[in-house]
Short mmCIF file of N, CA and C in Angstrom, two decimals:
data_model
loop_
_atom_site.label_atom_id
_atom_site.label_comp_id
_atom_site.label_asym_id
_atom_site.label_seq_id
_atom_site.Cartn_x
_atom_site.Cartn_y
_atom_site.Cartn_z
N MET A 438 0.92 -1.13 0.04
CA MET A 438 0.10 -0.09 -0.12
C MET A 438 0.73 1.31 -0.02
N GLY A 439 1.97 1.31 0.75
CA GLY A 439 2.72 2.52 0.89
C GLY A 439 1.91 3.78 1.44
N ARG A 440 2.92 4.63 1.33
CA ARG A 440 2.45 5.95 1.94
C ARG A 440 1.94 6.86 0.78
N TRP A 441 0.86 7.60 0.84
CA TRP A 441 0.45 8.56 -0.23
C TRP A 441 1.03 9.80 0.02
N LEU A 442 0.95 10.60 -0.86
CA LEU A 442 1.26 12.09 -0.93
C LEU A 442 0.04 12.90 -1.29
N ASP A 443 0.01 14.17 -0.72
CA ASP A 443 -1.04 15.00 -1.13
C ASP A 443 -1.32 15.03 -2.65
N GLY A 444 -2.51 14.89 -3.08
CA GLY A 444 -2.75 14.96 -4.51
C GLY A 444 -4.15 14.31 -4.81
N ARG A 445 -4.40 13.96 -6.08
CA ARG A 445 -5.53 13.27 -6.36
C ARG A 445 -5.39 11.90 -6.71
N GLY A 446 -6.49 11.15 -6.81
CA GLY A 446 -6.58 9.69 -7.18
C GLY A 446 -7.92 9.39 -7.37
N THR A 447 -8.14 8.04 -7.25
CA THR A 447 -9.55 7.29 -7.49
C THR A 447 -9.87 6.53 -6.24
N LEU A 448 -10.96 6.65 -5.60
CA LEU A 448 -11.43 5.71 -4.48
C LEU A 448 -12.25 4.75 -5.28
N VAL A 449 -11.78 3.35 -5.09
CA VAL A 449 -12.55 2.28 -5.70
C VAL A 449 -13.26 1.50 -4.54
N VAL A 450 -14.52 1.39 -4.53
CA VAL A 450 -15.26 0.80 -3.58
C VAL A 450 -15.66 -0.69 -3.77
N HIS A 451 -15.04 -1.61 -3.39
CA HIS A 451 -15.39 -3.05 -3.80
C HIS A 451 -16.72 -3.51 -3.20
N GLY A 452 -17.58 -3.99 -3.87
CA GLY A 452 -18.90 -4.55 -3.36
C GLY A 452 -19.54 -5.34 -4.44
N GLU A 453 -20.75 -5.39 -4.50
CA GLU A 453 -21.50 -6.12 -5.66
C GLU A 453 -20.96 -5.66 -6.83
N ARG A 454 -20.91 -4.37 -7.07
CA ARG A 454 -20.15 -3.75 -8.23
C ARG A 454 -19.18 -2.72 -7.79
N ASP A 455 -17.99 -2.81 -8.35
CA ASP A 455 -16.91 -1.74 -8.09
C ASP A 455 -17.47 -0.26 -8.56
N VAL A 456 -17.33 0.48 -7.72
CA VAL A 456 -17.65 2.05 -7.78
C VAL A 456 -16.37 2.75 -7.71
N ALA A 457 -16.13 3.75 -8.71
CA ALA A 457 -14.85 4.50 -8.86
C ALA A 457 -15.43 5.85 -8.53
N VAL A 458 -14.72 6.62 -7.68
CA VAL A 458 -15.07 7.89 -7.28
C VAL A 458 -13.88 8.81 -7.33
N PRO A 459 -13.86 10.15 -7.72
CA PRO A 459 -12.73 10.95 -7.65
C PRO A 459 -12.44 11.10 -6.27
N LEU A 460 -11.08 11.39 -5.90
CA LEU A 460 -10.56 11.38 -4.42
C LEU A 460 -9.50 12.38 -4.42
N GLU A 461 -9.58 13.28 -3.37
CA GLU A 461 -8.43 14.03 -3.09
C GLU A 461 -7.83 13.38 -1.89
N ILE A 462 -6.42 13.43 -1.70
CA ILE A 462 -5.68 12.77 -0.56
C ILE A 462 -4.93 13.84 0.05
N ALA A 463 -5.13 13.85 1.49
CA ALA A 463 -4.75 14.77 2.25
C ALA A 463 -3.73 13.98 3.30
N THR A 464 -2.41 14.03 3.06
CA THR A 464 -1.56 13.33 4.04
C THR A 464 -0.65 14.22 4.77
N SER A 465 -0.39 15.35 4.26
CA SER A 465 0.51 16.41 5.11
C SER A 465 -0.26 16.95 6.25
N TYR A 466 0.39 17.53 7.30
CA TYR A 466 -0.33 18.08 8.57
C TYR A 466 -1.19 19.15 7.86
N ARG A 467 -0.67 20.05 7.01
CA ARG A 467 -1.43 21.24 6.64
C ARG A 467 -2.65 20.80 5.81
N ALA A 468 -2.56 19.85 4.94
CA ALA A 468 -3.72 19.50 4.12
C ALA A 468 -4.76 18.71 5.04
N ARG A 469 -4.31 18.01 5.90
CA ARG A 469 -5.44 17.34 6.93
C ARG A 469 -6.02 18.39 7.72
N THR A 470 -5.23 19.20 8.35
CA THR A 470 -5.90 20.40 9.05
C THR A 470 -6.82 21.18 8.38
N LYS A 471 -6.71 21.50 7.22
CA LYS A 471 -7.46 22.30 6.22
C LYS A 471 -8.74 21.46 5.89
N GLY A 472 -8.52 20.05 5.46
CA GLY A 472 -9.61 19.24 4.96
C GLY A 472 -10.48 19.93 4.12
N LEU A 473 -11.87 19.89 4.60
CA LEU A 473 -12.95 20.56 3.76
C LEU A 473 -13.39 22.03 4.40
N LEU A 474 -12.60 22.48 5.16
CA LEU A 474 -12.87 23.74 5.74
C LEU A 474 -12.97 24.81 4.72
N GLY A 475 -13.99 25.84 4.69
CA GLY A 475 -14.10 26.78 3.86
C GLY A 475 -14.58 26.37 2.46
N ARG A 476 -15.11 25.16 2.49
CA ARG A 476 -15.80 24.88 1.12
C ARG A 476 -17.23 24.77 1.27
N ASP A 477 -17.93 24.84 0.02
CA ASP A 477 -19.46 24.65 0.27
C ASP A 477 -19.80 23.35 -0.30
N ALA A 478 -18.88 22.42 -0.82
CA ALA A 478 -19.25 21.09 -1.16
C ALA A 478 -17.90 20.27 -1.40
N VAL A 479 -17.97 19.12 -1.73
CA VAL A 479 -16.79 18.28 -2.24
C VAL A 479 -17.14 17.61 -3.23
N GLU A 480 -16.30 17.44 -4.43
CA GLU A 480 -16.37 16.57 -5.44
C GLU A 480 -15.87 15.15 -5.14
N GLY A 481 -16.66 14.17 -5.00
CA GLY A 481 -15.99 12.85 -4.79
C GLY A 481 -15.81 12.78 -3.36
N ALA A 482 -14.76 12.43 -2.96
CA ALA A 482 -14.29 12.17 -1.54
C ALA A 482 -12.97 12.78 -1.21
N LEU A 483 -12.80 12.91 0.29
CA LEU A 483 -11.34 13.26 0.62
C LEU A 483 -10.87 12.25 1.52
N LEU A 484 -9.67 11.82 1.46
CA LEU A 484 -9.22 10.80 2.26
C LEU A 484 -8.08 11.50 3.14
N LEU A 485 -8.22 11.46 4.49
CA LEU A 485 -7.34 11.98 5.49
C LEU A 485 -6.56 10.76 6.00
N SER A 486 -5.15 11.01 6.07
CA SER A 486 -4.37 9.89 6.28
C SER A 486 -2.93 10.37 6.96
N PRO A 487 -2.66 10.00 8.03
CA PRO A 487 -3.28 9.25 9.06
C PRO A 487 -4.28 10.07 9.77
N ALA A 488 -5.32 9.26 10.17
CA ALA A 488 -6.35 10.06 11.02
C ALA A 488 -7.40 8.94 11.67
N GLY A 489 -7.59 9.18 12.98
CA GLY A 489 -8.47 8.34 13.63
C GLY A 489 -9.71 9.03 14.01
N SER A 490 -9.75 10.40 13.86
CA SER A 490 -11.31 11.08 14.23
C SER A 490 -11.07 12.35 13.38
N VAL A 491 -12.29 13.06 13.54
CA VAL A 491 -12.53 14.17 12.69
C VAL A 491 -13.50 15.14 13.63
N HIS A 492 -13.56 16.37 13.15
CA HIS A 492 -14.57 17.31 13.61
C HIS A 492 -15.03 18.21 12.32
N THR A 493 -16.18 18.79 12.77
CA THR A 493 -16.75 19.61 11.61
C THR A 493 -16.95 21.02 12.09
N PHE A 494 -16.13 21.47 13.07
CA PHE A 494 -16.22 22.86 13.52
C PHE A 494 -15.75 23.67 12.27
N ARG A 495 -16.70 24.91 12.12
CA ARG A 495 -16.43 25.85 11.05
C ARG A 495 -16.77 25.12 9.61
N MET A 496 -17.40 24.01 9.56
CA MET A 496 -17.80 23.51 8.12
C MET A 496 -19.24 24.09 7.74
N ARG A 497 -19.35 24.28 6.58
CA ARG A 497 -20.44 24.71 5.95
C ARG A 497 -21.71 23.71 5.57
N PHE A 498 -21.37 22.32 5.68
CA PHE A 498 -22.29 21.35 5.18
C PHE A 498 -22.07 20.13 5.99
N PRO A 499 -23.14 19.32 5.89
CA PRO A 499 -22.96 18.14 6.65
C PRO A 499 -22.13 16.94 5.71
N ILE A 500 -21.65 16.09 6.35
CA ILE A 500 -20.74 15.11 5.61
C ILE A 500 -20.92 13.69 6.08
N ASP A 501 -20.48 12.84 5.17
CA ASP A 501 -20.55 11.43 5.63
C ASP A 501 -19.08 11.05 5.98
N VAL A 502 -18.78 10.32 6.94
CA VAL A 502 -17.42 10.17 7.50
C VAL A 502 -17.47 8.51 7.47
N ALA A 503 -16.36 7.98 6.83
CA ALA A 503 -15.93 6.55 7.03
C ALA A 503 -14.54 6.35 7.56
N TYR A 504 -14.63 5.72 8.70
CA TYR A 504 -13.31 5.27 9.41
C TYR A 504 -12.85 3.93 8.63
N LEU A 505 -11.55 3.91 8.33
CA LEU A 505 -10.92 2.84 7.59
C LEU A 505 -9.85 2.29 8.53
N ASP A 506 -9.60 1.08 8.50
CA ASP A 506 -8.52 0.27 9.26
C ASP A 506 -7.26 0.42 8.34
N ARG A 507 -6.16 -0.28 8.78
CA ARG A 507 -4.79 -0.24 8.17
C ARG A 507 -4.93 -0.82 6.80
N ASN A 508 -6.08 -1.87 6.49
CA ASN A 508 -6.13 -2.63 5.31
C ASN A 508 -7.18 -2.09 4.45
N LEU A 509 -7.63 -0.86 4.65
CA LEU A 509 -8.72 0.03 3.97
C LEU A 509 -10.11 -0.60 4.10
N ARG A 510 -10.34 -1.37 5.18
CA ARG A 510 -11.59 -1.87 5.41
C ARG A 510 -12.25 -0.97 6.36
N VAL A 511 -13.74 -0.93 5.93
CA VAL A 511 -14.43 0.22 6.67
C VAL A 511 -15.00 -0.28 8.08
N LEU A 512 -14.59 0.42 8.97
CA LEU A 512 -14.90 0.09 10.39
C LEU A 512 -16.33 0.64 10.82
N ALA A 513 -16.63 2.07 10.23
CA ALA A 513 -17.75 2.56 10.84
C ALA A 513 -17.94 3.67 9.69
N VAL A 514 -19.17 4.12 9.54
CA VAL A 514 -19.80 5.18 8.80
C VAL A 514 -20.82 6.01 9.45
N ARG A 515 -20.66 7.28 9.51
CA ARG A 515 -21.31 8.26 10.34
C ARG A 515 -21.71 9.43 9.39
N THR A 516 -22.78 9.97 9.59
CA THR A 516 -23.23 11.27 9.03
C THR A 516 -22.98 12.43 10.08
N MET A 517 -22.08 13.52 9.96
CA MET A 517 -21.95 14.47 10.81
C MET A 517 -22.38 15.74 10.27
N HIS A 518 -23.16 16.48 11.31
CA HIS A 518 -23.51 17.83 10.97
C HIS A 518 -22.41 18.85 11.28
N PRO A 519 -22.45 20.00 10.92
CA PRO A 519 -21.39 21.05 11.20
C PRO A 519 -21.35 21.30 12.60
N HIS A 520 -20.31 21.60 13.07
CA HIS A 520 -19.94 22.17 14.49
C HIS A 520 -20.25 20.86 15.52
N ARG A 521 -19.67 19.68 14.95
CA ARG A 521 -19.51 18.46 15.90
C ARG A 521 -18.34 17.91 15.94
N LEU A 522 -18.11 17.13 17.01
CA LEU A 522 -16.78 16.44 17.35
C LEU A 522 -17.08 14.97 17.15
N GLY A 523 -16.22 14.19 16.32
CA GLY A 523 -16.43 12.83 16.03
C GLY A 523 -15.58 12.12 17.05
N LEU A 524 -16.13 11.09 17.70
CA LEU A 524 -15.24 10.24 18.61
C LEU A 524 -14.27 9.44 17.83
N PRO A 525 -13.05 9.35 18.37
CA PRO A 525 -11.85 8.54 17.74
C PRO A 525 -12.44 7.07 17.87
N ARG A 526 -11.97 6.42 16.78
CA ARG A 526 -12.37 5.01 16.56
C ARG A 526 -11.12 4.25 16.63
N LEU A 527 -11.31 3.26 17.50
CA LEU A 527 -10.20 2.19 17.63
C LEU A 527 -9.76 1.63 16.38
N ARG A 528 -8.48 1.43 16.13
CA ARG A 528 -7.97 0.60 15.03
C ARG A 528 -8.16 1.63 13.54
N SER A 529 -8.67 2.77 13.64
CA SER A 529 -8.81 3.63 12.69
C SER A 529 -7.60 4.17 12.23
N ARG A 530 -7.36 4.16 10.83
CA ARG A 530 -5.91 4.62 10.38
C ARG A 530 -6.10 5.79 9.37
N HIS A 531 -7.17 5.74 8.72
CA HIS A 531 -7.62 6.53 7.67
C HIS A 531 -9.02 6.96 7.83
N VAL A 532 -9.52 8.13 7.25
CA VAL A 532 -10.81 8.73 7.34
C VAL A 532 -11.08 9.15 5.92
N LEU A 533 -12.31 8.77 5.46
CA LEU A 533 -12.92 9.34 4.10
C LEU A 533 -14.02 10.28 4.50
N GLU A 534 -14.12 11.30 3.79
CA GLU A 534 -15.14 12.36 4.11
C GLU A 534 -15.70 12.73 2.61
N ALA A 535 -17.09 12.66 2.64
CA ALA A 535 -17.79 13.05 1.41
C ALA A 535 -19.19 13.74 1.83
N GLY A 536 -19.67 14.24 0.82
CA GLY A 536 -21.15 15.15 1.10
C GLY A 536 -22.05 14.04 1.88
N ALA A 537 -22.72 14.50 2.60
CA ALA A 537 -23.91 13.81 3.34
C ALA A 537 -24.70 12.97 2.48
N GLY A 538 -24.88 11.69 2.67
CA GLY A 538 -25.64 10.79 1.84
C GLY A 538 -25.32 10.09 0.91
N VAL A 539 -24.01 10.43 0.24
CA VAL A 539 -23.47 9.80 -0.94
C VAL A 539 -22.79 8.39 -0.66
N MET A 540 -22.22 8.30 0.57
CA MET A 540 -21.47 7.06 0.73
C MET A 540 -22.38 5.76 0.66
N GLY A 541 -23.64 5.83 1.05
CA GLY A 541 -24.42 4.75 0.93
C GLY A 541 -24.76 4.28 -0.60
N GLY A 542 -24.84 5.22 -1.47
CA GLY A 542 -24.92 5.07 -2.81
C GLY A 542 -23.75 4.19 -3.42
N TRP A 543 -22.46 4.79 -2.99
CA TRP A 543 -21.37 4.08 -3.29
C TRP A 543 -21.09 2.74 -2.95
N GLY A 544 -21.93 2.38 -1.97
CA GLY A 544 -21.74 1.06 -1.16
C GLY A 544 -20.70 0.85 -0.12
N VAL A 545 -20.49 2.23 0.40
CA VAL A 545 -19.53 2.16 1.41
C VAL A 545 -20.27 1.91 2.90
N ARG A 546 -20.09 0.77 3.43
CA ARG A 546 -20.61 0.30 4.64
C ARG A 546 -19.78 -0.54 5.47
N VAL A 547 -19.89 -0.71 6.68
CA VAL A 547 -19.03 -1.41 7.48
C VAL A 547 -18.64 -3.01 6.88
N GLY A 548 -17.32 -3.14 6.83
CA GLY A 548 -16.91 -4.52 6.40
C GLY A 548 -16.37 -4.42 4.83
N VAL A 549 -16.90 -3.39 4.15
CA VAL A 549 -16.30 -3.33 2.67
C VAL A 549 -15.12 -2.72 2.68
N ARG A 550 -14.27 -3.24 1.67
CA ARG A 550 -12.86 -2.80 1.54
C ARG A 550 -12.98 -1.91 0.28
N VAL A 551 -11.94 -0.83 0.66
CA VAL A 551 -11.80 0.08 -0.45
C VAL A 551 -10.43 0.33 -0.91
N GLU A 552 -10.14 0.65 -2.20
CA GLU A 552 -8.88 0.58 -2.83
C GLU A 552 -8.53 2.19 -3.30
N ILE A 553 -7.36 2.68 -2.95
CA ILE A 553 -6.95 3.97 -3.27
C ILE A 553 -6.12 3.86 -4.64
N VAL A 554 -6.27 4.54 -5.77
CA VAL A 554 -5.65 4.30 -6.88
C VAL A 554 -5.01 5.81 -7.08
N VAL A 555 -3.65 5.89 -7.06
CA VAL A 555 -3.05 7.31 -7.18
C VAL A 555 -2.72 7.51 -8.63
N GLU A 556 -3.23 8.69 -9.18
CA GLU A 556 -2.96 9.14 -10.45
C GLU A 556 -1.63 9.80 -10.68
#
């Protein structure tokens, strides 16, 4: 799997049918700290790595949050409204963020494995 760098890629959700989603990758401290702050929406998803929890303080819109383990298997999926603090997840190494309600349509649910393809 290796370590990713800040940039773009594709999130592949493995399930009944594989779904490919545009992905932003945030691995530096600066990129992870900024995350989705100051935006009105996100195209596709944002991967924060490493990360075990997130918050939505100063965010403008609700988001879906998926906590991933070191093997990119989904541990939990939550919808968070602005101005909330998410609880840390044991074994979580990465966090995916997307607009509220879209992860279900992609097939992101507990136990599903995802793949990160770097462009």
